PDB file of C-alpha atoms in Angstrom:
ATOM      1  CA  UNK A   5      -5.149   5.861  23.515  1.00 89.00           C
ATOM      2  CA  UNK A   6      -2.549   6.581  20.862  1.00 96.00           C
ATOM      3  CA  UNK A   7      -1.207   4.009  18.373  1.00 98.00           C
ATOM      4  CA  UNK A   8       1.191   4.635  15.482  1.00 98.00           C
ATOM      5  CA  UNK A   9       0.913   2.645  12.256  1.00 98.00           C
ATOM      6  CA  UNK A  10       3.872   2.665   9.866  1.00 98.00           C
ATOM      7  CA  UNK A  11       2.733   1.638   6.385  1.00 99.00           C
ATOM      8  CA  UNK A  12       5.615   0.695   4.091  1.00 98.00           C
ATOM      9  CA  UNK A  13       5.241  -0.055   0.406  1.00 98.00           C
ATOM     10  CA  UNK A  14       7.025  -3.255  -0.572  1.00 98.00           C
ATOM     11  CA  UNK A  15      10.306  -3.070  -2.475  1.00 98.00           C
ATOM     12  CA  UNK A  16      10.436  -3.089  -6.255  1.00 98.00           C
ATOM     13  CA  UNK A  17       9.263  -6.324  -7.892  1.00 98.00           C
ATOM     14  CA  UNK A  18       9.882  -7.659 -11.375  1.00 98.00           C
ATOM     15  CA  UNK A  19       6.390  -6.606 -12.460  1.00 98.00           C
ATOM     16  CA  UNK A  20       7.065  -3.101 -11.101  1.00 98.00           C
ATOM     17  CA  UNK A  21      10.328  -3.030 -13.077  1.00 98.00           C
ATOM     18  CA  UNK A  22       8.529  -4.007 -16.286  1.00 98.00           C
ATOM     19  CA  UNK A  23       5.690  -1.498 -15.666  1.00 98.00           C
ATOM     20  CA  UNK A  24       3.032  -4.147 -15.323  1.00 98.00           C
ATOM     21  CA  UNK A  25      -0.171  -3.875 -13.281  1.00 98.00           C
ATOM     22  CA  UNK A  26       0.281  -5.861 -10.058  1.00 98.00           C
ATOM     23  CA  UNK A  27      -2.534  -6.284  -7.567  1.00 98.00           C
ATOM     24  CA  UNK A  28      -3.584  -9.759  -6.508  1.00 96.00           C
ATOM     25  CA  UNK A  29      -0.886 -11.355  -8.684  1.00 98.00           C
ATOM     26  CA  UNK A  30       2.581 -11.490  -7.199  1.00 98.00           C
ATOM     27  CA  UNK A  31       6.204 -11.392  -8.292  1.00 98.00           C
ATOM     28  CA  UNK A  32       9.515 -11.541  -6.409  1.00 98.00           C
ATOM     29  CA  UNK A  33      11.552  -8.561  -5.267  1.00 98.00           C
ATOM     30  CA  UNK A  34      14.330  -7.483  -7.609  1.00 98.00           C
ATOM     31  CA  UNK A  35      17.801  -6.707  -6.239  1.00 98.00           C
ATOM     32  CA  UNK A  36      16.685  -3.088  -6.108  1.00 98.00           C
ATOM     33  CA  UNK A  37      13.538  -4.218  -4.289  1.00 98.00           C
ATOM     34  CA  UNK A  38      15.601  -5.948  -1.622  1.00 98.00           C
ATOM     35  CA  UNK A  39      17.668  -2.780  -1.266  1.00 98.00           C
ATOM     36  CA  UNK A  40      14.428  -0.738  -0.992  1.00 98.00           C
ATOM     37  CA  UNK A  41      13.283  -2.891   1.923  1.00 98.00           C
ATOM     38  CA  UNK A  42      16.664  -2.839   3.689  1.00 98.00           C
ATOM     39  CA  UNK A  43      16.788   0.929   3.306  1.00 98.00           C
ATOM     40  CA  UNK A  44      13.328   1.264   4.829  1.00 98.00           C
ATOM     41  CA  UNK A  45      14.426  -0.982   7.706  1.00 98.00           C
ATOM     42  CA  UNK A  46      17.500   1.150   8.392  1.00 98.00           C
ATOM     43  CA  UNK A  47      15.472   4.380   8.297  1.00 98.00           C
ATOM     44  CA  UNK A  48      12.985   2.823  10.712  1.00 98.00           C
ATOM     45  CA  UNK A  49      15.610   1.253  12.978  1.00 98.00           C
ATOM     46  CA  UNK A  50      15.225   3.915  15.653  1.00 97.00           C
ATOM     47  CA  UNK A  51      11.552   2.879  16.039  1.00 98.00           C
ATOM     48  CA  UNK A  52      11.110  -0.318  18.042  1.00 98.00           C
ATOM     49  CA  UNK A  53       8.038  -2.081  16.689  1.00 98.00           C
ATOM     50  CA  UNK A  54       5.593  -3.750  19.059  1.00 98.00           C
ATOM     51  CA  UNK A  55       3.835  -5.634  16.264  1.00 98.00           C
ATOM     52  CA  UNK A  56       4.330  -6.280  12.550  1.00 99.00           C
ATOM     53  CA  UNK A  57       1.882  -7.169   9.802  1.00 99.00           C
ATOM     54  CA  UNK A  58       1.906  -7.512   6.045  1.00 98.00           C
ATOM     55  CA  UNK A  59      -0.349  -8.584   3.233  1.00 98.00           C
ATOM     56  CA  UNK A  60      -0.151 -12.293   2.469  1.00 98.00           C
ATOM     57  CA  UNK A  61       1.742 -11.724  -0.813  1.00 98.00           C
ATOM     58  CA  UNK A  62       5.370 -12.818  -0.989  1.00 98.00           C
ATOM     59  CA  UNK A  63       6.565  -9.331  -1.930  1.00 98.00           C
ATOM     60  CA  UNK A  64       5.079  -7.787   1.205  1.00 98.00           C
ATOM     61  CA  UNK A  65       6.109 -10.614   3.545  1.00 98.00           C
ATOM     62  CA  UNK A  66       9.731 -10.458   2.284  1.00 98.00           C
ATOM     63  CA  UNK A  67       9.743  -6.680   2.681  1.00 99.00           C
ATOM     64  CA  UNK A  68       8.465  -6.996   6.249  1.00 98.00           C
ATOM     65  CA  UNK A  69      11.104  -9.567   7.123  1.00 98.00           C
ATOM     66  CA  UNK A  70      13.925  -7.415   5.741  1.00 98.00           C
ATOM     67  CA  UNK A  71      12.675  -4.363   7.650  1.00 98.00           C
ATOM     68  CA  UNK A  72      12.507  -6.348  10.893  1.00 98.00           C
ATOM     69  CA  UNK A  73      16.090  -7.584  10.436  1.00 98.00           C
ATOM     70  CA  UNK A  74      17.140  -3.956  10.944  1.00 98.00           C
ATOM     71  CA  UNK A  75      14.829  -3.369  13.904  1.00 98.00           C
ATOM     72  CA  UNK A  76      15.734  -3.511  17.627  1.00 97.00           C
ATOM     73  CA  UNK A  77      12.536  -5.457  18.413  1.00 98.00           C
ATOM     74  CA  UNK A  78      12.466  -9.238  18.841  1.00 97.00           C
ATOM     75  CA  UNK A  79      10.074  -9.597  15.898  1.00 98.00           C
ATOM     76  CA  UNK A  80      11.386 -11.644  13.003  1.00 98.00           C
ATOM     77  CA  UNK A  81       8.462 -11.856  10.589  1.00 98.00           C
ATOM     78  CA  UNK A  82       5.235  -9.942   9.952  1.00 98.00           C
ATOM     79  CA  UNK A  83       1.831 -11.542  10.484  1.00 98.00           C
ATOM     80  CA  UNK A  84       0.272 -12.025   7.015  1.00 98.00           C
ATOM     81  CA  UNK A  85      -3.240 -10.596   6.667  1.00 98.00           C
ATOM     82  CA  UNK A  86      -5.357 -11.105   3.545  1.00 98.00           C
ATOM     83  CA  UNK A  87      -7.115  -7.798   4.172  1.00 98.00           C
ATOM     84  CA  UNK A  88      -3.871  -5.956   3.444  1.00 98.00           C
ATOM     85  CA  UNK A  89      -3.646  -7.271  -0.127  1.00 98.00           C
ATOM     86  CA  UNK A  90      -3.381  -4.712  -2.931  1.00 98.00           C
ATOM     87  CA  UNK A  91      -6.406  -3.587  -4.926  1.00 98.00           C
ATOM     88  CA  UNK A  92      -7.522  -6.363  -7.277  1.00 98.00           C
ATOM     89  CA  UNK A  93      -7.306  -5.076 -10.875  1.00 98.00           C
ATOM     90  CA  UNK A  94      -9.163  -8.039 -12.387  1.00 98.00           C
ATOM     91  CA  UNK A  95      -8.688  -8.490 -16.148  1.00 98.00           C
ATOM     92  CA  UNK A  96      -5.894  -5.897 -16.114  1.00 98.00           C
ATOM     93  CA  UNK A  97      -3.612  -7.856 -13.769  1.00 98.00           C
ATOM     94  CA  UNK A  98      -0.229  -8.263 -15.449  1.00 98.00           C
ATOM     95  CA  UNK A  99      -1.046  -5.857 -18.292  1.00 98.00           C
ATOM     96  CA  UNK A 100       1.256  -3.077 -19.446  1.00 98.00           C
ATOM     97  CA  UNK A 101       0.360  -0.091 -17.281  1.00 97.00           C
ATOM     98  CA  UNK A 102       0.489   2.532 -20.046  1.00 96.00           C
ATOM     99  CA  UNK A 103      -1.800   0.411 -22.211  1.00 97.00           C
ATOM    100  CA  UNK A 104      -4.191  -0.172 -19.324  1.00 98.00           C
ATOM    101  CA  UNK A 105      -4.645   3.460 -18.364  1.00 97.00           C
ATOM    102  CA  UNK A 106      -5.022   4.441 -22.026  1.00 96.00           C
ATOM    103  CA  UNK A 107      -7.690   1.786 -22.433  1.00 96.00           C
ATOM    104  CA  UNK A 108      -9.654   2.960 -19.389  1.00 98.00           C
ATOM    105  CA  UNK A 109      -9.043   6.714 -19.514  1.00 97.00           C
ATOM    106  CA  UNK A 110      -8.106   7.385 -23.134  1.00 96.00           C
ATOM    107  CA  UNK A 111     -11.680   7.820 -24.372  1.00 96.00           C
ATOM    108  CA  UNK A 112     -12.059  10.784 -21.987  1.00 97.00           C
ATOM    109  CA  UNK A 113      -8.579  12.166 -22.681  1.00 97.00           C
ATOM    110  CA  UNK A 114      -6.832  10.847 -19.544  1.00 98.00           C
ATOM    111  CA  UNK A 115      -3.951   8.424 -20.089  1.00 96.00           C
ATOM    112  CA  UNK A 116      -2.630   7.692 -16.587  1.00 97.00           C
ATOM    113  CA  UNK A 117      -3.849   6.399 -13.234  1.00 98.00           C
ATOM    114  CA  UNK A 118      -2.499   9.623 -11.684  1.00 97.00           C
ATOM    115  CA  UNK A 119      -4.617  11.602 -14.106  1.00 98.00           C
ATOM    116  CA  UNK A 120      -7.754   9.628 -13.280  1.00 98.00           C
ATOM    117  CA  UNK A 121      -7.137  10.150  -9.553  1.00 98.00           C
ATOM    118  CA  UNK A 122      -6.526  13.869 -10.001  1.00 98.00           C
ATOM    119  CA  UNK A 123      -9.725  14.277 -12.003  1.00 98.00           C
ATOM    120  CA  UNK A 124     -12.134  11.952 -10.157  1.00 98.00           C
ATOM    121  CA  UNK A 125     -10.517  10.934  -6.843  1.00 98.00           C
ATOM    122  CA  UNK A 126      -9.008   7.541  -6.112  1.00 98.00           C
ATOM    123  CA  UNK A 127     -12.230   5.715  -5.198  1.00 98.00           C
ATOM    124  CA  UNK A 128     -13.969   6.814  -8.391  1.00 98.00           C
ATOM    125  CA  UNK A 129     -10.870   5.895 -10.433  1.00 98.00           C
ATOM    126  CA  UNK A 130     -11.061   2.408  -8.931  1.00 98.00           C
ATOM    127  CA  UNK A 131     -14.759   2.279  -9.828  1.00 98.00           C
ATOM    128  CA  UNK A 132     -13.785   3.020 -13.430  1.00 98.00           C
ATOM    129  CA  UNK A 133     -11.343   0.101 -13.450  1.00 98.00           C
ATOM    130  CA  UNK A 134     -14.015  -2.201 -12.045  1.00 98.00           C
ATOM    131  CA  UNK A 135     -16.577  -1.024 -14.595  1.00 98.00           C
ATOM    132  CA  UNK A 136     -14.155  -1.609 -17.494  1.00 98.00           C
ATOM    133  CA  UNK A 137     -13.198  -5.134 -16.381  1.00 98.00           C
ATOM    134  CA  UNK A 138     -15.072  -7.565 -18.667  1.00 98.00           C
ATOM    135  CA  UNK A 139     -14.779 -10.344 -16.069  1.00 98.00           C
ATOM    136  CA  UNK A 140     -15.974  -8.145 -13.173  1.00 98.00           C
ATOM    137  CA  UNK A 141     -13.200  -9.371 -10.874  1.00 98.00           C
ATOM    138  CA  UNK A 142     -11.691  -5.903 -10.237  1.00 98.00           C
ATOM    139  CA  UNK A 143     -12.584  -4.299  -6.926  1.00 98.00           C
ATOM    140  CA  UNK A 144     -14.506  -1.047  -6.780  1.00 98.00           C
ATOM    141  CA  UNK A 145     -13.388   1.660  -4.379  1.00 98.00           C
ATOM    142  CA  UNK A 146     -16.106   0.749  -1.897  1.00 98.00           C
ATOM    143  CA  UNK A 147     -15.413  -2.997  -2.091  1.00 98.00           C
ATOM    144  CA  UNK A 148     -11.700  -2.407  -1.533  1.00 98.00           C
ATOM    145  CA  UNK A 149     -12.267  -0.160   1.486  1.00 98.00           C
ATOM    146  CA  UNK A 150     -14.769  -2.575   3.056  1.00 98.00           C
ATOM    147  CA  UNK A 151     -12.031  -5.244   2.880  1.00 98.00           C
ATOM    148  CA  UNK A 152      -9.226  -3.007   4.093  1.00 98.00           C
ATOM    149  CA  UNK A 153     -10.734  -0.953   6.925  1.00 98.00           C
ATOM    150  CA  UNK A 154     -11.613  -3.933   9.216  1.00 98.00           C
ATOM    151  CA  UNK A 155      -8.035  -5.212   8.872  1.00 98.00           C
ATOM    152  CA  UNK A 156      -6.664  -1.853  10.035  1.00 98.00           C
ATOM    153  CA  UNK A 157      -9.203  -1.685  12.863  1.00 98.00           C
ATOM    154  CA  UNK A 158      -8.144  -5.142  14.048  1.00 98.00           C
ATOM    155  CA  UNK A 159      -4.475  -4.061  14.257  1.00 98.00           C
ATOM    156  CA  UNK A 160      -5.568  -1.141  16.467  1.00 98.00           C
ATOM    157  CA  UNK A 161      -7.874  -3.345  18.535  1.00 98.00           C
ATOM    158  CA  UNK A 162      -5.022  -5.753  19.300  1.00 98.00           C
ATOM    159  CA  UNK A 163      -2.569  -2.970  20.209  1.00 98.00           C
ATOM    160  CA  UNK A 164      -1.919  -1.298  23.553  1.00 98.00           C
ATOM    161  CA  UNK A 165      -1.633   2.412  24.206  1.00 97.00           C
ATOM    162  CA  UNK A 166       1.609   3.772  22.789  1.00 98.00           C
ATOM    163  CA  UNK A 167       2.275   0.799  20.506  1.00 98.00           C
ATOM    164  CA  UNK A 168       4.030   1.176  17.160  1.00 98.00           C
ATOM    165  CA  UNK A 169       3.038  -1.270  14.428  1.00 98.00           C
ATOM    166  CA  UNK A 170       4.672  -2.013  11.071  1.00 99.00           C
ATOM    167  CA  UNK A 171       2.389  -2.733   8.091  1.00 99.00           C
ATOM    168  CA  UNK A 172       4.248  -3.877   4.952  1.00 99.00           C
ATOM    169  CA  UNK A 173       1.727  -3.419   2.198  1.00 98.00           C
ATOM    170  CA  UNK A 174       1.073  -1.894  -1.234  1.00 98.00           C
ATOM    171  CA  UNK A 175       1.048   1.391  -3.097  1.00 98.00           C
ATOM    172  CA  UNK A 176      -2.577   1.817  -4.084  1.00 98.00           C
ATOM    173  CA  UNK A 177      -3.652   0.537  -0.666  1.00 98.00           C
ATOM    174  CA  UNK A 178      -1.565   3.195   1.049  1.00 98.00           C
ATOM    175  CA  UNK A 179      -2.978   5.913  -1.211  1.00 98.00           C
ATOM    176  CA  UNK A 180      -6.498   4.865  -0.230  1.00 98.00           C
ATOM    177  CA  UNK A 181      -5.620   5.171   3.452  1.00 98.00           C
ATOM    178  CA  UNK A 182      -4.110   8.626   2.946  1.00 98.00           C
ATOM    179  CA  UNK A 183      -7.084   9.786   0.855  1.00 98.00           C
ATOM    180  CA  UNK A 184      -9.569   8.668   3.515  1.00 98.00           C
ATOM    181  CA  UNK A 185      -7.839  10.223   6.472  1.00 98.00           C
ATOM    182  CA  UNK A 186      -6.140  13.378   5.152  1.00 98.00           C
ATOM    183  CA  UNK A 187      -6.270  16.113   2.538  1.00 98.00           C
ATOM    184  CA  UNK A 188      -2.857  15.086   1.132  1.00 98.00           C
ATOM    185  CA  UNK A 189      -2.999  14.632  -2.685  1.00 98.00           C
ATOM    186  CA  UNK A 190      -2.536  10.998  -3.732  1.00 98.00           C
ATOM    187  CA  UNK A 191      -2.242  11.412  -7.506  1.00 98.00           C
ATOM    188  CA  UNK A 192       1.451  10.411  -7.239  1.00 97.00           C
ATOM    189  CA  UNK A 193       3.172   7.066  -7.127  1.00 97.00           C
ATOM    190  CA  UNK A 194       3.790   5.558  -3.699  1.00 98.00           C
ATOM    191  CA  UNK A 195       7.523   4.904  -3.848  1.00 98.00           C
ATOM    192  CA  UNK A 196       8.902   1.425  -3.212  1.00 98.00           C
ATOM    193  CA  UNK A 197      10.191   1.336   0.367  1.00 98.00           C
ATOM    194  CA  UNK A 198       8.491   4.609   1.310  1.00 98.00           C
ATOM    195  CA  UNK A 199       6.981   5.074   4.783  1.00 98.00           C
ATOM    196  CA  UNK A 200       3.555   6.522   5.545  1.00 98.00           C
ATOM    197  CA  UNK A 201       2.683   7.171   9.178  1.00 98.00           C
ATOM    198  CA  UNK A 202      -0.913   6.981  10.403  1.00 98.00           C
ATOM    199  CA  UNK A 203      -1.857   7.767  13.987  1.00 98.00           C
ATOM    200  CA  UNK A 204      -4.902   6.480  15.843  1.00 98.00           C
ATOM    201  CA  UNK A 205      -5.760   8.829  18.710  1.00 97.00           C
ATOM    202  CA  UNK A 206      -8.924   8.669  20.809  1.00 89.00           C
ATOM    203  CA  UNK A 207     -10.931   6.904  18.111  1.00 93.00           C
ATOM    204  CA  UNK A 208      -9.718   8.982  15.165  1.00 98.00           C
ATOM    205  CA  UNK A 209      -7.227   8.175  12.402  1.00 98.00           C
ATOM    206  CA  UNK A 210      -4.954  10.859  10.953  1.00 98.00           C
ATOM    207  CA  UNK A 211      -1.987  10.858   8.565  1.00 98.00           C
ATOM    208  CA  UNK A 212       1.234  12.371   9.893  1.00 98.00           C
ATOM    209  CA  UNK A 213       3.169  11.962   6.621  1.00 98.00           C
ATOM    210  CA  UNK A 214       2.934  10.138   3.289  1.00 98.00           C
ATOM    211  CA  UNK A 215       5.452   8.570   0.913  1.00 98.00           C
ATOM    212  CA  UNK A 216       8.487   9.447   3.009  1.00 98.00           C
ATOM    213  CA  UNK A 217      11.865   8.180   1.779  1.00 96.00           C
ATOM    214  CA  UNK A 218      13.988  10.509   3.929  1.00 93.00           C
ATOM    215  CA  UNK A 219      15.863   9.758   7.126  1.00 87.00           C
ATOM    216  CA  UNK A 220      13.427  11.911   9.077  1.00 87.00           C
ATOM    217  CA  UNK A 221      10.784   9.485  10.341  1.00 86.00           C
TER     218      UNK A 221
END
């Protein structure tokens, strides 16, 4: 049984544009963000989707709709799934990203999320965010994965052999998936509108490519 999952990061939002941390909070797509989603849809237009899902945030739902407008399938909107929400950053939601990473990593000489991931791995970097959150609302790496993995498994469970499913989701979420199921480095930004392909084959997940913004999908 082989199923292909196409994870797409949502288009640019206003909080992305202003370099603000955006996890559980939401903001609309910018004009560039709409273009990001349309571009992803055009690049994916040769792939007829059998199912489509998104997180239940407006930015992911809108991205999924715009992608499907370019697709030859009869699907018009993704199914929203709470499990596909972005990592919850707790107290740091909406904060300036440079300030946030300096606050968390600065005392050990690391001033970026990429740097924390490169040094400790993404799950440990998420643990550091959770530990620094004074309100304890931020998700640890383990908590995030325990929320996310069942949602992915359910997409696979509901699919038939050979199906291709769209998942319009989020950057840190996609990096967690890639980190779990491949050796591809994830200490880079997941680009808005980029495509990451994950295959499920005979009970095993694997990553075919990550962060693809080319026409070769």
